[in-house]
Coordinates of C-alpha atoms in Angstrom, one line a residue:
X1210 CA -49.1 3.4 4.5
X1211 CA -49.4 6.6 2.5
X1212 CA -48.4 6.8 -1.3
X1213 CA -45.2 9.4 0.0
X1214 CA -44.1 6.7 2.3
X1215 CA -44.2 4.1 0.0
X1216 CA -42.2 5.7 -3.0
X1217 CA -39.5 6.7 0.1
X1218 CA -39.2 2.9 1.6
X1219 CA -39.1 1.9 -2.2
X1220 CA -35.9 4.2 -3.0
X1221 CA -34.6 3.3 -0.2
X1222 CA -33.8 0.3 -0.4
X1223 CA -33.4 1.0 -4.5
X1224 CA -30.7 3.2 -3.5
X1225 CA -29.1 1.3 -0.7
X1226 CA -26.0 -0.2 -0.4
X1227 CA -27.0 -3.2 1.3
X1228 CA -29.4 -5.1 -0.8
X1229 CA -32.4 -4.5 1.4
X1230 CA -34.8 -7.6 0.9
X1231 CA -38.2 -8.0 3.0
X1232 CA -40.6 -10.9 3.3
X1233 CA -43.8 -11.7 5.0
X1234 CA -44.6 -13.6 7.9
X1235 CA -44.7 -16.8 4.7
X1236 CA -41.3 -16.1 3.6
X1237 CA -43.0 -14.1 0.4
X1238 CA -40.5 -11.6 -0.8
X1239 CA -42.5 -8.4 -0.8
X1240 CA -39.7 -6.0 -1.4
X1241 CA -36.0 -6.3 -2.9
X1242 CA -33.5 -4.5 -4.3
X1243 CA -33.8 -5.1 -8.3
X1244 CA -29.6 -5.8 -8.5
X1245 CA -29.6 -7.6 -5.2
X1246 CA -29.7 -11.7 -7.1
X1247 CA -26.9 -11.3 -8.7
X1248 CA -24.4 -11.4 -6.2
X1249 CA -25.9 -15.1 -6.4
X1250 CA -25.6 -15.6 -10.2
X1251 CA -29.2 -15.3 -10.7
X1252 CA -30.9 -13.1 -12.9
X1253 CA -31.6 -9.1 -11.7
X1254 CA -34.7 -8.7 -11.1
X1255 CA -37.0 -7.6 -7.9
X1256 CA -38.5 -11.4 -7.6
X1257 CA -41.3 -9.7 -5.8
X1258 CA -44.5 -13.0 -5.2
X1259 CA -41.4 -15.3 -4.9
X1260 CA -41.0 -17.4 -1.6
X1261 CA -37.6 -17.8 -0.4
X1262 CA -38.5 -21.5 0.5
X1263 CA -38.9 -22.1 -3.2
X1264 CA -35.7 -20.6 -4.0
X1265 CA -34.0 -22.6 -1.2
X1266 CA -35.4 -25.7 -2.5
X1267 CA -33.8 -24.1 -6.1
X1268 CA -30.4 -24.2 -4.5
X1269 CA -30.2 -20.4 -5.1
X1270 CA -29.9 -19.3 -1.6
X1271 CA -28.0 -21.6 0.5
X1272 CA -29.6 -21.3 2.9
X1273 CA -31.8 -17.9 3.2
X1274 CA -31.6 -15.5 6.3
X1275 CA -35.1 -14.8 5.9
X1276 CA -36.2 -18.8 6.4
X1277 CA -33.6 -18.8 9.4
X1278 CA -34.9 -15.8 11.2
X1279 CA -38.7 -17.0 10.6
X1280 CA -38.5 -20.1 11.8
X1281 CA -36.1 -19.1 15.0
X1282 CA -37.5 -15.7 15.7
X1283 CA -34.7 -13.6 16.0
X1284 CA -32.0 -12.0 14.6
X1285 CA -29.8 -13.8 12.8
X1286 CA -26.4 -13.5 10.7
X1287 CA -24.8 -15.9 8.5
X1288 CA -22.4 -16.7 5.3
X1289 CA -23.5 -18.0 2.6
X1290 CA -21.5 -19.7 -0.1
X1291 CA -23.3 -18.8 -3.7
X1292 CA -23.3 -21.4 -6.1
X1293 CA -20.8 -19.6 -8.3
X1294 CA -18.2 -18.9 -5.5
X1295 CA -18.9 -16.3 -4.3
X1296 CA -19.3 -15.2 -0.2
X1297 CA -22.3 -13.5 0.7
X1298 CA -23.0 -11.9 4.7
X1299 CA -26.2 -12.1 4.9
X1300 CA -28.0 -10.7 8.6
X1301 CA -31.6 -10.9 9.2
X1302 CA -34.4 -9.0 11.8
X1303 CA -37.6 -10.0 12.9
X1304 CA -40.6 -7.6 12.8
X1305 CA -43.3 -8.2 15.2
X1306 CA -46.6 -6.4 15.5
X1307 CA -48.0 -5.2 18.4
X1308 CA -49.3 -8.6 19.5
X1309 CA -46.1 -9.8 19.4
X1310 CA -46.5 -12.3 16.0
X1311 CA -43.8 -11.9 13.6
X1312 CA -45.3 -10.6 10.9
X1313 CA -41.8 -9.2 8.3
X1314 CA -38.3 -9.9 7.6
X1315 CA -35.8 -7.8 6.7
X1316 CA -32.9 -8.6 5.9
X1317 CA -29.3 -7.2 4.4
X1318 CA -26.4 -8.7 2.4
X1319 CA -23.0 -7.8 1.5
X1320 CA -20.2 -9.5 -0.8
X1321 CA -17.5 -10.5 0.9
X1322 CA -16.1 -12.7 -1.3
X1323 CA -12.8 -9.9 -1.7
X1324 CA -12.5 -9.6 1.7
X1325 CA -12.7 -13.2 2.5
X1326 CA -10.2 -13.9 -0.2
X1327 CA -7.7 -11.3 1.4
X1328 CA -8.5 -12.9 4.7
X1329 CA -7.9 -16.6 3.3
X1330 CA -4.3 -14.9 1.8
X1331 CA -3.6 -12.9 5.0
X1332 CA -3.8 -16.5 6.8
X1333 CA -1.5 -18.3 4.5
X1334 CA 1.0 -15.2 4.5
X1335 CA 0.7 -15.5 8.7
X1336 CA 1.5 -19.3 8.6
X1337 CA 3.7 -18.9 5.7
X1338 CA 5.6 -15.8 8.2
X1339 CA 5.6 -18.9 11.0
X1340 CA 7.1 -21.4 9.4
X1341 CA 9.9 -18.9 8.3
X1342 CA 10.4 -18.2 12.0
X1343 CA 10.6 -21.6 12.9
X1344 CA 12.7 -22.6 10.1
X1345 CA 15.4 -19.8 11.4
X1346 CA 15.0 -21.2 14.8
X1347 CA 15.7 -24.8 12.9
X1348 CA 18.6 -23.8 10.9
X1349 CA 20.2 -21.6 13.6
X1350 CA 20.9 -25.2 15.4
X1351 CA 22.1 -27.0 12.6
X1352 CA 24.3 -24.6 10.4
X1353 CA 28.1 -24.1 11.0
X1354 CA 27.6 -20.7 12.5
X1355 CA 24.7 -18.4 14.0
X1356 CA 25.3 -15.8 11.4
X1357 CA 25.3 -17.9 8.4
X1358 CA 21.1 -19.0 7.6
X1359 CA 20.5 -20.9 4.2
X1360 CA 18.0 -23.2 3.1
X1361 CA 18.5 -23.3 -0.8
X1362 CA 20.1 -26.4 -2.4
X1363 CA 23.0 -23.9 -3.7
X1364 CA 23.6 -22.8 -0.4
X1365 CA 23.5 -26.4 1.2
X1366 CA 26.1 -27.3 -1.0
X1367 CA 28.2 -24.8 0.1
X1368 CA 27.8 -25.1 3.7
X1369 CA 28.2 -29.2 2.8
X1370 CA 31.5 -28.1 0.7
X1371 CA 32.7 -26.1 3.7
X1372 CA 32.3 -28.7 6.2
X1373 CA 34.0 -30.6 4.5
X1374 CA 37.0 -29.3 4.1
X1375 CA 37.1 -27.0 7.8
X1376 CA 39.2 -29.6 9.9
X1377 CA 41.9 -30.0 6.9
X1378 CA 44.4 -27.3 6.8
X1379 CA 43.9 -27.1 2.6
X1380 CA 44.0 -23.1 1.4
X1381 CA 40.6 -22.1 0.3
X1382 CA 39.2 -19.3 -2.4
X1383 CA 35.9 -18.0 -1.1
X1384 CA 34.4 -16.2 -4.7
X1385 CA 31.3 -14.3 -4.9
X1386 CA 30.4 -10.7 -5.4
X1387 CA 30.6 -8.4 -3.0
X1388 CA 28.5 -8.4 0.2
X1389 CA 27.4 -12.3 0.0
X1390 CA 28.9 -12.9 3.1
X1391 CA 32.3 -14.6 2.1
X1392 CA 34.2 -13.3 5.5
X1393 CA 31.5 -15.1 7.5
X1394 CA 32.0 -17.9 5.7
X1395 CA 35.6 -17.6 6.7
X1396 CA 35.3 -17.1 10.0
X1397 CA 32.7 -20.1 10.3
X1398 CA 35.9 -23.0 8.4
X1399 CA 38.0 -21.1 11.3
X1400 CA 35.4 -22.1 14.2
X1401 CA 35.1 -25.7 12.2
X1402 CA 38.8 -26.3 12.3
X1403 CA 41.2 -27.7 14.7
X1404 CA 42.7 -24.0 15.0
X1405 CA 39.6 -23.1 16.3
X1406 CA 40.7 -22.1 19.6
X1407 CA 44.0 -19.6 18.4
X1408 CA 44.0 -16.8 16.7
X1409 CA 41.7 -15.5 13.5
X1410 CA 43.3 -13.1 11.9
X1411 CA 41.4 -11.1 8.8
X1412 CA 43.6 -9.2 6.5
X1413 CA 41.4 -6.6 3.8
X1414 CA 44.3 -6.3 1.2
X1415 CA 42.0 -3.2 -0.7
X1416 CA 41.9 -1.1 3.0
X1417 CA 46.2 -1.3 3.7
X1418 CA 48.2 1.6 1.3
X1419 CA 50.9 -0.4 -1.1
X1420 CA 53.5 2.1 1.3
X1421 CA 52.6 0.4 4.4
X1422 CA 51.7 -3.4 3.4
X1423 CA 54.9 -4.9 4.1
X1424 CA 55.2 -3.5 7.3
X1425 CA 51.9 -4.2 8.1
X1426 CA 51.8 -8.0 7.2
X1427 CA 55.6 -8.8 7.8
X1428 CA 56.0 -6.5 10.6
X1429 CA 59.2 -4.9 11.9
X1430 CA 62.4 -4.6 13.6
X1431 CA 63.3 -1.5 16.1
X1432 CA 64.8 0.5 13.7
X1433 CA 63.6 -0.7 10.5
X1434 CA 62.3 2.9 9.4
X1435 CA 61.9 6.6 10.2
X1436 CA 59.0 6.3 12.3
X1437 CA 59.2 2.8 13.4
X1438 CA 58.6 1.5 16.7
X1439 CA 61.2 1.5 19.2
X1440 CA 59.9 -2.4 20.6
X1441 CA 59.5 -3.5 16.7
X1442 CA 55.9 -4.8 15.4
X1443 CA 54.9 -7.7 14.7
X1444 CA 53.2 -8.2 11.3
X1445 CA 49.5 -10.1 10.8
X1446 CA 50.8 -13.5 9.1
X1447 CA 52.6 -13.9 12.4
X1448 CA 49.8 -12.9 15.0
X1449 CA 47.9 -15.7 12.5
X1450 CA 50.5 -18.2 14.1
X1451 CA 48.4 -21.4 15.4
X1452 CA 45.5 -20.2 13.4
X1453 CA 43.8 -19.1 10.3
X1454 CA 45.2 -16.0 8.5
X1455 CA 42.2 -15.1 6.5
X1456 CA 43.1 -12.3 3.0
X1457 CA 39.8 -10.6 2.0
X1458 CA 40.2 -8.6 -1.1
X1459 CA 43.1 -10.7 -2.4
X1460 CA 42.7 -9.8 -6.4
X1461 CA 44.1 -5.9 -4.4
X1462 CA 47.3 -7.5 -3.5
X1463 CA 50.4 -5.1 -5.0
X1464 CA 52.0 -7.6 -7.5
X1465 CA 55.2 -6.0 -4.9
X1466 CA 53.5 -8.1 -2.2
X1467 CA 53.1 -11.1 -4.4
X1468 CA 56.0 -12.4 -5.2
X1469 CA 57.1 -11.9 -1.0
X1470 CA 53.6 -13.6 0.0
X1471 CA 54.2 -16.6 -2.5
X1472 CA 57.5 -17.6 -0.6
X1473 CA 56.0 -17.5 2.9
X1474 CA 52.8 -19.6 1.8
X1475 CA 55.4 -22.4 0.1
X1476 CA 57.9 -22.1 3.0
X1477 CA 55.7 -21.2 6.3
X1478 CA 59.0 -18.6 6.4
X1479 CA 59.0 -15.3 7.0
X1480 CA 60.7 -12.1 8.0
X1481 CA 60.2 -8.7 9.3
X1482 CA 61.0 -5.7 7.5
X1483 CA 64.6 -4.9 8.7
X1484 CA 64.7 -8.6 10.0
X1485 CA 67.8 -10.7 9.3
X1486 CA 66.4 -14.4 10.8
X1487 CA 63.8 -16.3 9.2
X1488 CA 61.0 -17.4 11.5
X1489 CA 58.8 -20.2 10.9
X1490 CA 54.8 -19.5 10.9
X1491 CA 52.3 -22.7 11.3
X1492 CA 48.9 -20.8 10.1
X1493 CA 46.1 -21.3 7.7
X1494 CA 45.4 -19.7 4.7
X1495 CA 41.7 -18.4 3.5
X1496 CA 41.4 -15.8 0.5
X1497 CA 38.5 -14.0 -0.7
X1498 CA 38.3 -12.2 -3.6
X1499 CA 34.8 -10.7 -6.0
X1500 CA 37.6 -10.4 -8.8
X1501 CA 37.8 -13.0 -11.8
X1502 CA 41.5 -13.6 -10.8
X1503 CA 42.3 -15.8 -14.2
X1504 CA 41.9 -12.6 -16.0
X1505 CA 44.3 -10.8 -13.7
X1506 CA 46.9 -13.5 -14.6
X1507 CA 46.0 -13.2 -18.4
X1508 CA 46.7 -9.2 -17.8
X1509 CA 49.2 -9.6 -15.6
X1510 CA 48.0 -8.4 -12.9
X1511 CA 48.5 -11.4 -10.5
X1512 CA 50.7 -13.6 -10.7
X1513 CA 50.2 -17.3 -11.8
X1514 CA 52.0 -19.0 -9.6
X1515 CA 50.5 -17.2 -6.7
X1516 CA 46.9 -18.3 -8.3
X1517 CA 47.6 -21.9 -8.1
X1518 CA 48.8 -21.8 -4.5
X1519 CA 45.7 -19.9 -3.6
X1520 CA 43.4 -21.9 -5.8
X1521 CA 43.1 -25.2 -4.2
X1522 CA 39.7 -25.2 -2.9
X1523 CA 37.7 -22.9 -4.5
X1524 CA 34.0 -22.3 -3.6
X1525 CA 32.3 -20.2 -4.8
X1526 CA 29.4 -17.9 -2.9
X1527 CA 26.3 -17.4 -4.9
X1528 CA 24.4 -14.3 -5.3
X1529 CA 21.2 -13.6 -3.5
X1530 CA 19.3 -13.1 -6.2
X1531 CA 20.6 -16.5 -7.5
X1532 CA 18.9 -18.2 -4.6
X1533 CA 15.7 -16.3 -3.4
X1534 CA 14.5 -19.2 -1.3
X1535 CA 17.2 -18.0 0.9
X1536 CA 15.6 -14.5 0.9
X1537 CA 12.2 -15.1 3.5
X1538 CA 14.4 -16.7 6.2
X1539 CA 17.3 -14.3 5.6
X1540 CA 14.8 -11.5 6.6
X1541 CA 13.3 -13.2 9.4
X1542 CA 16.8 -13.7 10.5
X1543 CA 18.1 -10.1 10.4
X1544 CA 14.6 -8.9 11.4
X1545 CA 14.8 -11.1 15.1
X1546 CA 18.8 -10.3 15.2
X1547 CA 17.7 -6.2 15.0
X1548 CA 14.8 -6.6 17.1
X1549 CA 17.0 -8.1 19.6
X1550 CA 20.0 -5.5 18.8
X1551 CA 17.8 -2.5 19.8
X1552 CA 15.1 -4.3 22.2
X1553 CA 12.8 -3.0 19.6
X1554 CA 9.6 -5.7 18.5
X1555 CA 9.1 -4.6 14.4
X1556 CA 7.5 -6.9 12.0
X1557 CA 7.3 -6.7 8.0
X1558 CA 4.2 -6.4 6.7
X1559 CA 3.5 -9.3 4.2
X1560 CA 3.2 -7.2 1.4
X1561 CA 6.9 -5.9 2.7
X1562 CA 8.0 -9.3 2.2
X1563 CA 6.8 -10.0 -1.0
X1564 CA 8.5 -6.5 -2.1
X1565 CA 11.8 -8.1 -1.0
X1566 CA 11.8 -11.0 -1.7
X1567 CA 10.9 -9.9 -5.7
X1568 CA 13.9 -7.4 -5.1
X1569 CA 17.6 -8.1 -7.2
X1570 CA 20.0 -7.1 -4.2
X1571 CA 22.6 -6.2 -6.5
X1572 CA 24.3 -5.5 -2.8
X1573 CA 23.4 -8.9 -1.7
X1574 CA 23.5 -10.2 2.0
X1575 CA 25.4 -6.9 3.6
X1576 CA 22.8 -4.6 1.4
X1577 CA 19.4 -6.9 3.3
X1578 CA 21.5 -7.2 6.6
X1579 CA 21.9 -3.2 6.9
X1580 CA 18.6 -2.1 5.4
X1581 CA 16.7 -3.8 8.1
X1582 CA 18.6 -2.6 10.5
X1583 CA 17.8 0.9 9.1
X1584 CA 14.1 0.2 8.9
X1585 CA 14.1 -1.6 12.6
X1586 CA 15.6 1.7 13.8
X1587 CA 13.8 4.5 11.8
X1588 CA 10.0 3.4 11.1
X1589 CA 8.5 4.6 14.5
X1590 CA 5.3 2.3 13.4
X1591 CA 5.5 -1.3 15.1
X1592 CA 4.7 -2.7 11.6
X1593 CA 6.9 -2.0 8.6
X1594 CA 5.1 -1.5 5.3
X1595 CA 6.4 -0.9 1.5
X1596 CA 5.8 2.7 1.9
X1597 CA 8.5 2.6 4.4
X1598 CA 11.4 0.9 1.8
X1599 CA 13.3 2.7 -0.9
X1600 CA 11.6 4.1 -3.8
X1601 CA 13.7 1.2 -5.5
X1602 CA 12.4 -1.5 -4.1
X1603 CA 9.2 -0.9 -3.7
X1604 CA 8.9 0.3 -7.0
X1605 CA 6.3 3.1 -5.3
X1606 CA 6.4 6.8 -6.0
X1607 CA 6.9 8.9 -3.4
X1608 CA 3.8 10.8 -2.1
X1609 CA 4.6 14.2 -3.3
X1610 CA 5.0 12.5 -6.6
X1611 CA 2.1 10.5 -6.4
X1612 CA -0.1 13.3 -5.7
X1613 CA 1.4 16.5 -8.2
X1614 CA -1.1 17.6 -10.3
X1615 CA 1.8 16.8 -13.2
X1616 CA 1.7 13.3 -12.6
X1617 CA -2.1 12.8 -12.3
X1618 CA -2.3 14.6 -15.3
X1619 CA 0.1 12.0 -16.9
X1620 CA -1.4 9.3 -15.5
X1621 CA -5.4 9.9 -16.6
X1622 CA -4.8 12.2 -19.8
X1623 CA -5.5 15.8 -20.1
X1624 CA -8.6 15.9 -21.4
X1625 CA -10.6 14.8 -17.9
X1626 CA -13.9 16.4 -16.5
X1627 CA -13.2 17.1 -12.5
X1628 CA -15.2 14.7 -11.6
X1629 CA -13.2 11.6 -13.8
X1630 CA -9.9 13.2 -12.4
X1631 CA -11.1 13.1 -8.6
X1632 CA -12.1 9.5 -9.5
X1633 CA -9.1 8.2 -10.7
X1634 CA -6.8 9.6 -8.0
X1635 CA -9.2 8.2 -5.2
X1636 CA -9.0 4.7 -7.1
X1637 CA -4.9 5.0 -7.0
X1638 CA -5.4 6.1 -3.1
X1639 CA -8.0 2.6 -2.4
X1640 CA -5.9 0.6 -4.7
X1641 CA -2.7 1.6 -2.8
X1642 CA -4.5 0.9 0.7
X1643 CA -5.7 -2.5 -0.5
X1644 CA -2.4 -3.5 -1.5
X1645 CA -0.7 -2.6 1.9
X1646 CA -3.3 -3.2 4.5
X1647 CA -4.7 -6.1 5.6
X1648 CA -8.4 -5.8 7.0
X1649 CA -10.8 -3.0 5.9
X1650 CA -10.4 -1.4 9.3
X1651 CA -6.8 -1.0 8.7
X1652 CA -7.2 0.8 5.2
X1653 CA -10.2 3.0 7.3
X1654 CA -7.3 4.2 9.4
X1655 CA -4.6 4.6 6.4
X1656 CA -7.4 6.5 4.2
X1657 CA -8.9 8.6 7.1
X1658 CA -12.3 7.2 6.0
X1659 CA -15.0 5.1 7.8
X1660 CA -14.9 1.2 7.5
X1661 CA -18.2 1.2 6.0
X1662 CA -17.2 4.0 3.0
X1663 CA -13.5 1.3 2.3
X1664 CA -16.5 -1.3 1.9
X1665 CA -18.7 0.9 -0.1
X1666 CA -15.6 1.3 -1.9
X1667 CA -14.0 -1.8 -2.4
X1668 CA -17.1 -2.7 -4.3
X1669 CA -17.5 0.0 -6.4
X1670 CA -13.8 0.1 -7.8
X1671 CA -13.9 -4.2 -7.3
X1672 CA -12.7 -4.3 -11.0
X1673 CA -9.6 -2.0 -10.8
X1674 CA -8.5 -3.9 -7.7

């Protein structure tokens, strides 16, 4: 071999990215990248003269690609676990001469041990994703109603509460903030009761004008008004008769409507506006409300007496960000129910959970429920990633934000060469990628880049991962 050809195969592997080692026919490392040892806690150095049997026999390599491929003749590829925890691919050729005796061994290794950690998380997300699924499956059997899922202890308490009191005819307050679901809840003591089979009727007392709300729940007579129907109407408390009347909003009750509603809860009596016999109504009565009603009665606006016919059972609805074990089969619920709605077959991604679940919900259940509906109909990609949720929950910039020249600027300092400010954007870019995607082929296709340049790159930007 000429002198040229020798300083070329030396930068070669010098220079390569694959720590390039070759041995002898006697497993006698003639050539090796000088950084190549470390990846397996030893010393950098070329160990040039060493054998790789010794250094088996050491415990260093475990076992060595070159030993395998020498005694079987062939190419080989194998992991290798380094004795400080690290995972090495190491893959091996033969050389033979022109006699056919193996007479070299080259081989290559790679650190894997990122990419066989993300593999190892990607599994546990996957099962973790399963046992979600199942669970929905589980607690779609076993709850009080299809559309109500819960497996925290606050929530089993509730459901426990509520099954508890469905087949009595006792009034119930349903509190919570708004959107956690509290009409469901009504409609699932309806379906639990003995009144499960007549009528459920819902009553929002913010959505009916103060003008209209007697006529609306008392109904009326033929005549009763300018504009009034010539048959009469009846109102909703006595459609509700044999059921459940069910008042959402209640705390928006005119004080008007109070005083009238207080009388028909105490005497099941009632009339219709321009009515001049009183007609008895067998219903049940559920309120809701997301207003602190005590302080109403301390500010008088709602009346006391009223509050103690309507306060009987109370339960109160947590917030979803006051049980986020509810959260991962909440979305798996909602996810199914939309796939199903609009025969579509989405998935989240599992950084997408982990986004979500971390998420406050200030709009609670309705706010999840109706964002992945949005995100089942509008992302046109089967898999739904953070990029694809509200600056607000994934806490991500936008893209025209992430890549003005003002914000780069901001984010690396003024006072950087080209070079240092090409850097740093292209390690936000592999960081971003890293997070969202889970193989290396996946980020090759998100970055536009070969597989082999995300690997190339992974390790060289390893620390800001």
């Amino acid at each position: 071999m000429g002198e040229l050809s020798e300083l070329e195969l030396s930068k070669i592997i010098e220079t390569s990215n694959n720590n390039i080692t070759v041995t002898d026919e006697n497993g006698i490392i003639l050539r090796s990248h000088p950084e190549h040892w470390e990846i397996y806690g030893m010393e950098s150095g070329s160990y040039v003269g060493k054998s790789v049997y010794e250094l088996e026999e050491e415990g260093l390599l475990t076992p060595s690609i070159n030993a395998i491929v020498l005694k079987e003749k062939k190419f080989s590829r194998i992991l290798q676990h380094t004795k400080t925890g690290r995972v090495v691919m190491s893959t091996g050729y033969p050389i033979f001469n022109q006699d056919g005796q193996l007479v070299r061994v080259i081989s290559y290794s790679q650190d894997q041990t990122e990419i066989w950690k993300l593999q190892e998380e990607y599994e546990q997300l996957q099962r973790k994703l399963q046992g979600y699924q199942t669970e929905v499956e589980d607690l779609r059997e076993k709850e009080l109603d299809h559309s109500i899922v819960a497996r925290s202890s606050e929530m089993q308490q509730v459901l426990k509460t509520i099954y508890h009191v469905a087949k009595t005819d006792a009034t119930i307050l349903l509190l919570g903030s708004s959107g956690v679901g509290k009409s469901t809840f009504a409609r699932a003591l309806h379906k639990e009761s003995d009144r499960h089979r007549e009528p459920f009727i819902e009553v929002n007392c913010s959505t009916i004008p103060e003008s209209l709300f007697e006529s609306e729940i008392f109904g009326y007579e033929p005549g009763a008004f300018t504009g009034a129907h010539t048959k009469g109407k009846p109102g909703l408390i006595e459609q509700a008769d044999g059921g459940t009347l069910f008042l959402d909003e209640v705390g928006e009750l005119p004080l008007s409507m109070q005083a009238k509603l207080l009388k028909v809860i105490q005497e099941k009596k009632m009339m219709r506006v321009g009515g001049k016999k009183e007609k008895y109504i067998d219903f049940r009565l559920l309120t809701a409300t997301n207003q602190p009603l005590e302080t109403m009665v301390e500010e008088g606006k709602f009346r006391l007496d009223l509050f103690y016919r309507l306060n009987v059972v109370p339960i109160h609805i947590p917030s979803l960000h006051e049980r986020k074990e509810d959260i991962p089969v909440l979305l798996q619920h909602y996810i199914q129910k939309s796939n199903e709605k609009y025969n579509e077959n989405k998935k989240l991604h599992s950084s997408t959970y982990e986004a979500l679940i971390q998420y406050n919900w200030p709009g609670n259940i309705r706010e999840l429920e109706n964002l992945i509906e949005r995100l089942v109909l509008v992302v046109e990609e089967p898999t739904i990633y953070p990029k694809h949720l509200p600056v607000t929950i994934s806490g991500q910039t936008t893209q025209a934000e992430t890549s003005s020249p003002l914000s780069i600027a901001q984010e690396i300092g003024e006072k950087k060469s080209l070079k240092e400010t090409l850097e740093a954007l292209e390690i936000q870019l592999i960081a971003k990628a890293y997070k969202e995607c889970k193989t290396t082929y996946e980020m090759a296709d998100y970055l536009g880049i070969s597989q082999p340049s995300v690997m190339y790159k992974l390790k060289k930007y390893q620390q800001y991962l």
